[in-house]
mmCIF file of C-alpha atoms in Angstrom:
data_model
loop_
_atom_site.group_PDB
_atom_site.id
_atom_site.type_symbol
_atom_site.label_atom_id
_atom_site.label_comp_id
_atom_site.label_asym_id
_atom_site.label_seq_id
_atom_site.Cartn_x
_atom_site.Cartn_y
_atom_site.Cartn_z
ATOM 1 C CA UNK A 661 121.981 76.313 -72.840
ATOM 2 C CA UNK A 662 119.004 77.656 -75.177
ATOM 3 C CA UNK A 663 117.627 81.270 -76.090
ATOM 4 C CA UNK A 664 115.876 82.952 -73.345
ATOM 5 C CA UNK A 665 113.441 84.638 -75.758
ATOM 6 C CA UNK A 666 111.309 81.718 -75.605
ATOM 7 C CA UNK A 667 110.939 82.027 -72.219
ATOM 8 C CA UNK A 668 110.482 85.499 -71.956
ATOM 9 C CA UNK A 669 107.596 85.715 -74.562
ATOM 10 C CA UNK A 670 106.089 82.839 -73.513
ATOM 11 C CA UNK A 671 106.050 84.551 -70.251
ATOM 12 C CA UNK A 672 104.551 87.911 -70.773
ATOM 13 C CA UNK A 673 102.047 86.043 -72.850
ATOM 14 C CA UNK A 674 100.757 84.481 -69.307
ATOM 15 C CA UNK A 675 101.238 87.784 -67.349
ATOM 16 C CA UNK A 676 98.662 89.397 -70.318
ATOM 17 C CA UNK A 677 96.154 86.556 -70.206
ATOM 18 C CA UNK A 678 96.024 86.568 -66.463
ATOM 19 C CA UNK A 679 96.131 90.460 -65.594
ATOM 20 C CA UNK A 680 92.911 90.237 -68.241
ATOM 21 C CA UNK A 681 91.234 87.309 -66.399
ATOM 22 C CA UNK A 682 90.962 89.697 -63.354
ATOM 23 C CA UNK A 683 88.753 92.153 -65.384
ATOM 24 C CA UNK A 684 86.344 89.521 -65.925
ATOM 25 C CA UNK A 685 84.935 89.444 -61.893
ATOM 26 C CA UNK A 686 83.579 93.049 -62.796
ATOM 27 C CA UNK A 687 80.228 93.093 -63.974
ATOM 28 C CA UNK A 688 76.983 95.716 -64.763
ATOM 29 C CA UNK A 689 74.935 95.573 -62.080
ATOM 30 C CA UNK A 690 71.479 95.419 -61.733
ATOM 31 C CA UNK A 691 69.781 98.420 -60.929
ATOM 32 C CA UNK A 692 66.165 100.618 -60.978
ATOM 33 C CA UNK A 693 65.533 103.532 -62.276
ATOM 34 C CA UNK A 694 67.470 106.643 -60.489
ATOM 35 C CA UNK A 695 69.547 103.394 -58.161
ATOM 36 C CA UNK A 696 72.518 103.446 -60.346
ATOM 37 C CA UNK A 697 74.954 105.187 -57.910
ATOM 38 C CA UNK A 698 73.724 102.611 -55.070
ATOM 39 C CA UNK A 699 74.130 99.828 -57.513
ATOM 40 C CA UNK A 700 77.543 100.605 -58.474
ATOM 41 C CA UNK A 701 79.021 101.290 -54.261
ATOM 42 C CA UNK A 702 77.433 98.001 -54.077
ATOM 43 C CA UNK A 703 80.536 96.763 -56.602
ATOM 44 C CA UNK A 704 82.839 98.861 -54.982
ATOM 45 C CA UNK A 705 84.422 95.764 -53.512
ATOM 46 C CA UNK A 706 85.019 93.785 -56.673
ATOM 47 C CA UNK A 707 86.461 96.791 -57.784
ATOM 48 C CA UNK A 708 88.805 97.328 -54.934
ATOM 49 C CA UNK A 709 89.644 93.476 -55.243
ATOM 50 C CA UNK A 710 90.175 94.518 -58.806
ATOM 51 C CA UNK A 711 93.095 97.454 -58.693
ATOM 52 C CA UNK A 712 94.787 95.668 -55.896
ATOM 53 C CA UNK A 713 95.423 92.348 -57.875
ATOM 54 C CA UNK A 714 96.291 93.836 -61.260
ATOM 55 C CA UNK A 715 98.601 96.158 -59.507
ATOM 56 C CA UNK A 716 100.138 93.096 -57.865
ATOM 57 C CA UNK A 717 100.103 91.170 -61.113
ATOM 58 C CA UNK A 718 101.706 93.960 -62.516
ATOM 59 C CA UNK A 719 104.197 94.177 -60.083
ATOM 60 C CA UNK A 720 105.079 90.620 -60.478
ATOM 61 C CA UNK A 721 105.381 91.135 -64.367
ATOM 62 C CA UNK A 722 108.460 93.888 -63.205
ATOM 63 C CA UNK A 723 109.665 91.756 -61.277
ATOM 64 C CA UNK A 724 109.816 89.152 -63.657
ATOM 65 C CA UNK A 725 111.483 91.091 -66.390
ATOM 66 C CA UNK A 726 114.387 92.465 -63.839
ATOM 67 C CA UNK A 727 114.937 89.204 -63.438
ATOM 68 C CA UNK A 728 115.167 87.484 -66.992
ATOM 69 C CA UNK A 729 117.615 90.727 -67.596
ATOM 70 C CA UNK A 730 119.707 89.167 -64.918
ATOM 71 C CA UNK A 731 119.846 86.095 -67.598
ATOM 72 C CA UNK A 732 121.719 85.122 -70.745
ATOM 73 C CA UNK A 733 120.274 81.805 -71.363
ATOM 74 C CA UNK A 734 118.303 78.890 -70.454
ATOM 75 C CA UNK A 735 117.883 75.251 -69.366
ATOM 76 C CA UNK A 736 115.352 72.807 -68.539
ATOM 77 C CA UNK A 737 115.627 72.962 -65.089
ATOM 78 C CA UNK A 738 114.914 76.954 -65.144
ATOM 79 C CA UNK A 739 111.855 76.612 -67.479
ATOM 80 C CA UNK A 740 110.774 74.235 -64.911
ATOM 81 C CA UNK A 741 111.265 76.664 -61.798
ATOM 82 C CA UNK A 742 109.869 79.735 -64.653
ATOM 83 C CA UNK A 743 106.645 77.844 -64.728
ATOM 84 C CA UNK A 744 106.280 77.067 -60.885
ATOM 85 C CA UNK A 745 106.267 80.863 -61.392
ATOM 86 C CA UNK A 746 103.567 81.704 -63.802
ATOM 87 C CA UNK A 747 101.975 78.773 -61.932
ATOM 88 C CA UNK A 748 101.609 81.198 -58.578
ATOM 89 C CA UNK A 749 100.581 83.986 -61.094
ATOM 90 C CA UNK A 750 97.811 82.072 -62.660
ATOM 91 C CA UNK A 751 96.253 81.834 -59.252
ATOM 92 C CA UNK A 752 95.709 85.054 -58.692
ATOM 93 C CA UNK A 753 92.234 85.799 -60.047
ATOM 94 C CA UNK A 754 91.017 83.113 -57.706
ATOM 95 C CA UNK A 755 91.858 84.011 -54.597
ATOM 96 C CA UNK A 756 90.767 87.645 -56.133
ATOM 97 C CA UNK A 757 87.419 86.868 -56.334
ATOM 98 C CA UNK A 758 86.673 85.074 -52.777
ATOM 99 C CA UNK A 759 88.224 88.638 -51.499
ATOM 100 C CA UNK A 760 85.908 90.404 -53.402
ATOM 101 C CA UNK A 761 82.925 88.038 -52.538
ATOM 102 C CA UNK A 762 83.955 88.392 -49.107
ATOM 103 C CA UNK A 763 83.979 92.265 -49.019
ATOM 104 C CA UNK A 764 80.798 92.240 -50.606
ATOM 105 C CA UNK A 765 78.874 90.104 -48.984
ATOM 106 C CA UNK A 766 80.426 87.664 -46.218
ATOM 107 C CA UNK A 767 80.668 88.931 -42.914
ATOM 108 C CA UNK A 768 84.215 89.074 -40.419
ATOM 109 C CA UNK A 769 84.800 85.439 -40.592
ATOM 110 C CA UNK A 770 84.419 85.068 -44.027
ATOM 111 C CA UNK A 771 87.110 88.238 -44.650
ATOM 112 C CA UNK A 772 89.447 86.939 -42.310
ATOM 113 C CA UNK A 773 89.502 83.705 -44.444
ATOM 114 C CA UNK A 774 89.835 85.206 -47.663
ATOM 115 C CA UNK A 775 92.326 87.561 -46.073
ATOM 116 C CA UNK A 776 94.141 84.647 -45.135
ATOM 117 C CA UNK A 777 93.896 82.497 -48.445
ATOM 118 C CA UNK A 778 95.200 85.749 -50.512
ATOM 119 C CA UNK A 779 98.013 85.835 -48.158
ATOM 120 C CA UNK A 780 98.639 81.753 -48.159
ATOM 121 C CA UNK A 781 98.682 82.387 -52.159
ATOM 122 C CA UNK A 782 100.969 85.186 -51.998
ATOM 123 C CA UNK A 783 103.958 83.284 -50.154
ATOM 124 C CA UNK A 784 103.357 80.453 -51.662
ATOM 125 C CA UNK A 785 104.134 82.753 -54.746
ATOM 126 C CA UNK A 786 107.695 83.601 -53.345
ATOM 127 C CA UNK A 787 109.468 80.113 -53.196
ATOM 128 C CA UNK A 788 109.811 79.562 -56.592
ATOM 129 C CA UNK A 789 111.494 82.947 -57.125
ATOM 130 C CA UNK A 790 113.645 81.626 -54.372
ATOM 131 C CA UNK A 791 115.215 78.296 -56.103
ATOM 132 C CA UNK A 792 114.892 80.585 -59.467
ATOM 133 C CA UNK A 793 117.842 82.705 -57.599
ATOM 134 C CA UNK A 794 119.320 79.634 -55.852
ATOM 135 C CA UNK A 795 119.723 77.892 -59.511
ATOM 136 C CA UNK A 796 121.265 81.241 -60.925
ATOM 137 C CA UNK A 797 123.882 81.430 -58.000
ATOM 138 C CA UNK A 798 124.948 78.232 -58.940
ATOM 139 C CA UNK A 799 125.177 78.001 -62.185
ATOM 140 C CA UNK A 800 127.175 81.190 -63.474
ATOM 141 C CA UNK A 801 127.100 80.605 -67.198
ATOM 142 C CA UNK A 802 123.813 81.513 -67.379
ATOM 143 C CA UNK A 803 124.002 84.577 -65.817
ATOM 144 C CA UNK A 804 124.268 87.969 -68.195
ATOM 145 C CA UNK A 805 128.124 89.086 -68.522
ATOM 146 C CA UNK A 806 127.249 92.052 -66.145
ATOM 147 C CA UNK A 807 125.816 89.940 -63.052
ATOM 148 C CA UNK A 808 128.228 89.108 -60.203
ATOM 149 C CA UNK A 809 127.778 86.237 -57.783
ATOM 150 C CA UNK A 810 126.548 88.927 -55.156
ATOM 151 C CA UNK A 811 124.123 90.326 -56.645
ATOM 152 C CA UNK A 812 122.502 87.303 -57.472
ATOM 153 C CA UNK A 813 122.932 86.389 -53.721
ATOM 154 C CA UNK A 814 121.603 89.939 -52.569
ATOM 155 C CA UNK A 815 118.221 89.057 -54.566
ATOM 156 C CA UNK A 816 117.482 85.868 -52.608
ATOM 157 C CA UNK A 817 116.555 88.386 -49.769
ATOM 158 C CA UNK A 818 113.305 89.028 -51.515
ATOM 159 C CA UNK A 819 111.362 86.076 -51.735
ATOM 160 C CA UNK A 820 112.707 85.297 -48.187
ATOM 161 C CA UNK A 821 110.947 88.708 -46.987
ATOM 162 C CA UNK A 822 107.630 87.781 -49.656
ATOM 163 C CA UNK A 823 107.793 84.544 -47.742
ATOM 164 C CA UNK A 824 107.625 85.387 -44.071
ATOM 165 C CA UNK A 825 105.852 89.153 -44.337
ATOM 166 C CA UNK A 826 102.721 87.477 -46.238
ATOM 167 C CA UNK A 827 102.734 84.497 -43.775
ATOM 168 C CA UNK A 828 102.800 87.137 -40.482
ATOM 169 C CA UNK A 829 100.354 89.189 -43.004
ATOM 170 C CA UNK A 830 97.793 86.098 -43.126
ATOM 171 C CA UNK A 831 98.315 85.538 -39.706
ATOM 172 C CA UNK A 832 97.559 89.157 -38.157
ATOM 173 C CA UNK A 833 94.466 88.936 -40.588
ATOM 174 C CA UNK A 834 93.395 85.615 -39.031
ATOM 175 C CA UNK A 835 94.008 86.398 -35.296
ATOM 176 C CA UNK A 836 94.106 90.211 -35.185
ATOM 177 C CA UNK A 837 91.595 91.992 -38.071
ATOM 178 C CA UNK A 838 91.578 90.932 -41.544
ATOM 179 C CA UNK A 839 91.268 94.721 -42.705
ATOM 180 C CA UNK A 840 94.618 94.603 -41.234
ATOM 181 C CA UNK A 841 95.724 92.082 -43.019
ATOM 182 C CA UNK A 842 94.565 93.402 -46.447
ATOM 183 C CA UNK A 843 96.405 96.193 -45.802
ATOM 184 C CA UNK A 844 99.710 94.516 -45.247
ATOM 185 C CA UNK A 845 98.899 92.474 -48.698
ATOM 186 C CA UNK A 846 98.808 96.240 -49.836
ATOM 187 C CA UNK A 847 102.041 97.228 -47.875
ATOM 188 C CA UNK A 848 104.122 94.134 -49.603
ATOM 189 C CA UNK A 849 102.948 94.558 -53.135
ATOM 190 C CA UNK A 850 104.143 98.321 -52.745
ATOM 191 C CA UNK A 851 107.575 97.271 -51.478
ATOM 192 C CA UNK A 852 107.778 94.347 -54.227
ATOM 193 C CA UNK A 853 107.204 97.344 -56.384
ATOM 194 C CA UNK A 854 109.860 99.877 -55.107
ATOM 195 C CA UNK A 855 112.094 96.616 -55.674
ATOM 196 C CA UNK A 856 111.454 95.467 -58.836
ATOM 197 C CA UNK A 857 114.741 95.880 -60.043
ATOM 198 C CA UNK A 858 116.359 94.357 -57.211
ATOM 199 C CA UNK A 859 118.375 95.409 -54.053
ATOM 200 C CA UNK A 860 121.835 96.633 -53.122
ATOM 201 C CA UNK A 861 124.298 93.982 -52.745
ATOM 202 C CA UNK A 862 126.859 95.692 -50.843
ATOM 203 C CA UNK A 863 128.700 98.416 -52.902
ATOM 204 C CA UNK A 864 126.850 96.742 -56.134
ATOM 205 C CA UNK A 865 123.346 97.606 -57.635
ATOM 206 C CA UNK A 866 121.450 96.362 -60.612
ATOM 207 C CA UNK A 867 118.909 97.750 -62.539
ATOM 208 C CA UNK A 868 117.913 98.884 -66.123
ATOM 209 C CA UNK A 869 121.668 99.743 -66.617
ATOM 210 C CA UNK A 870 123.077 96.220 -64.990
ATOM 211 C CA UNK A 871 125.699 98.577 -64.168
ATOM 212 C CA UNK A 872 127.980 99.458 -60.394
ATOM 213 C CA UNK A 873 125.617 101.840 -58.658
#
């Protein structure tokens, strides 16, 4: 069993480069003389893109540190399922800028795809969290003194909700309205967000404490 610093650093260092990537779809737009206002509504969708991913991103990055609190040490196998992690986070600026591309200048079809690639991208996201708590459950020595077997088993919930919720979301953006589907992209990042610390596992809850709530 090795260090989980490693891990952790090497982690946030990914989370930084990639919530800094997103910045980089912005741009200055062109304008004429006394157009600047017009210019800049014109980029209102690359900003909107913008806020929504690097609050998800940050979202995952709480996420991500709840969890590594919920650990004492490491293995291969969990760097392995820790990457397949960051790998899902990496993504994110691409599937960023075909939504912003597609606000800006596609038409229904073209937001009901993007709609539906953020969304694909988004669940896909959620299995590796799943095996990460899967792995944890099952091997006990590497879980902090504090963590019981059902709290890990309580957080398994989440990536099982992240899972199905962005698949339904991609699919009410496909067949219903794809604005409705951006907003339930919205909707899940805010509950990933209210959960970042995890969930109730019966009479047990962990959190910055790792203490009985």
């Amino acid at each position: 069993m090795a260090d989980i610093g490693r891990l952790a650093a090497f982690s946030d260092a990914v989370f930084a480069i990639v919530i800094t990537l997103l910045v980089l779809d912005l741009r200055v737009p062109e304008f004429h003389e006394g157009q600047l206002a017009a210019s800049l509504r014109e980029e209102a969708p690359s900003f909107l893109a913008f806020v929504v991913s690097f609050v998800y991103v940050g979202v995952l990055w709480l996420n991500h540190h709840a969890v590594l609190q919920l650990v004492r040490g490491t293995t291969l196998a969990l760097n392995w399922i820790n990457l397949a992690i960051l790998f899902g986070v990496v993504l994110i600026p691409f599937p960023t800028m075909v939504l912003a591309s597609a606000l800006a200048n596609g038409d229904t079809d073209d937001l009901r795809v993007a709609v539906v690639l953020y969304a694909l991208a988004a669940a896909l996201m959620s299995a590796p969290w799943l095996v990460f708590f899967a792995y944890l459950r099952r091997h006990p020595a590497l879980r902090a003194s504090h963590v019981g077997q059902d709290q890990v088993r309580a957080q398994q919930a989440r990536p099982i909700i992240g899972l199905v919720l962005f698949g339904l979301t991609g699919l009410l953006g496909w067949i219903v309205n794809p604005l409705f589907g951006l907003l339930g992209i919205v909707v899940m990042i805010i509950y990933h967000g209210f959960t970042s610390e995890g969930v109730r596992a019966g009479t047990f809850q962990w959190g910055r404490t790792g203490r009985r709530g």
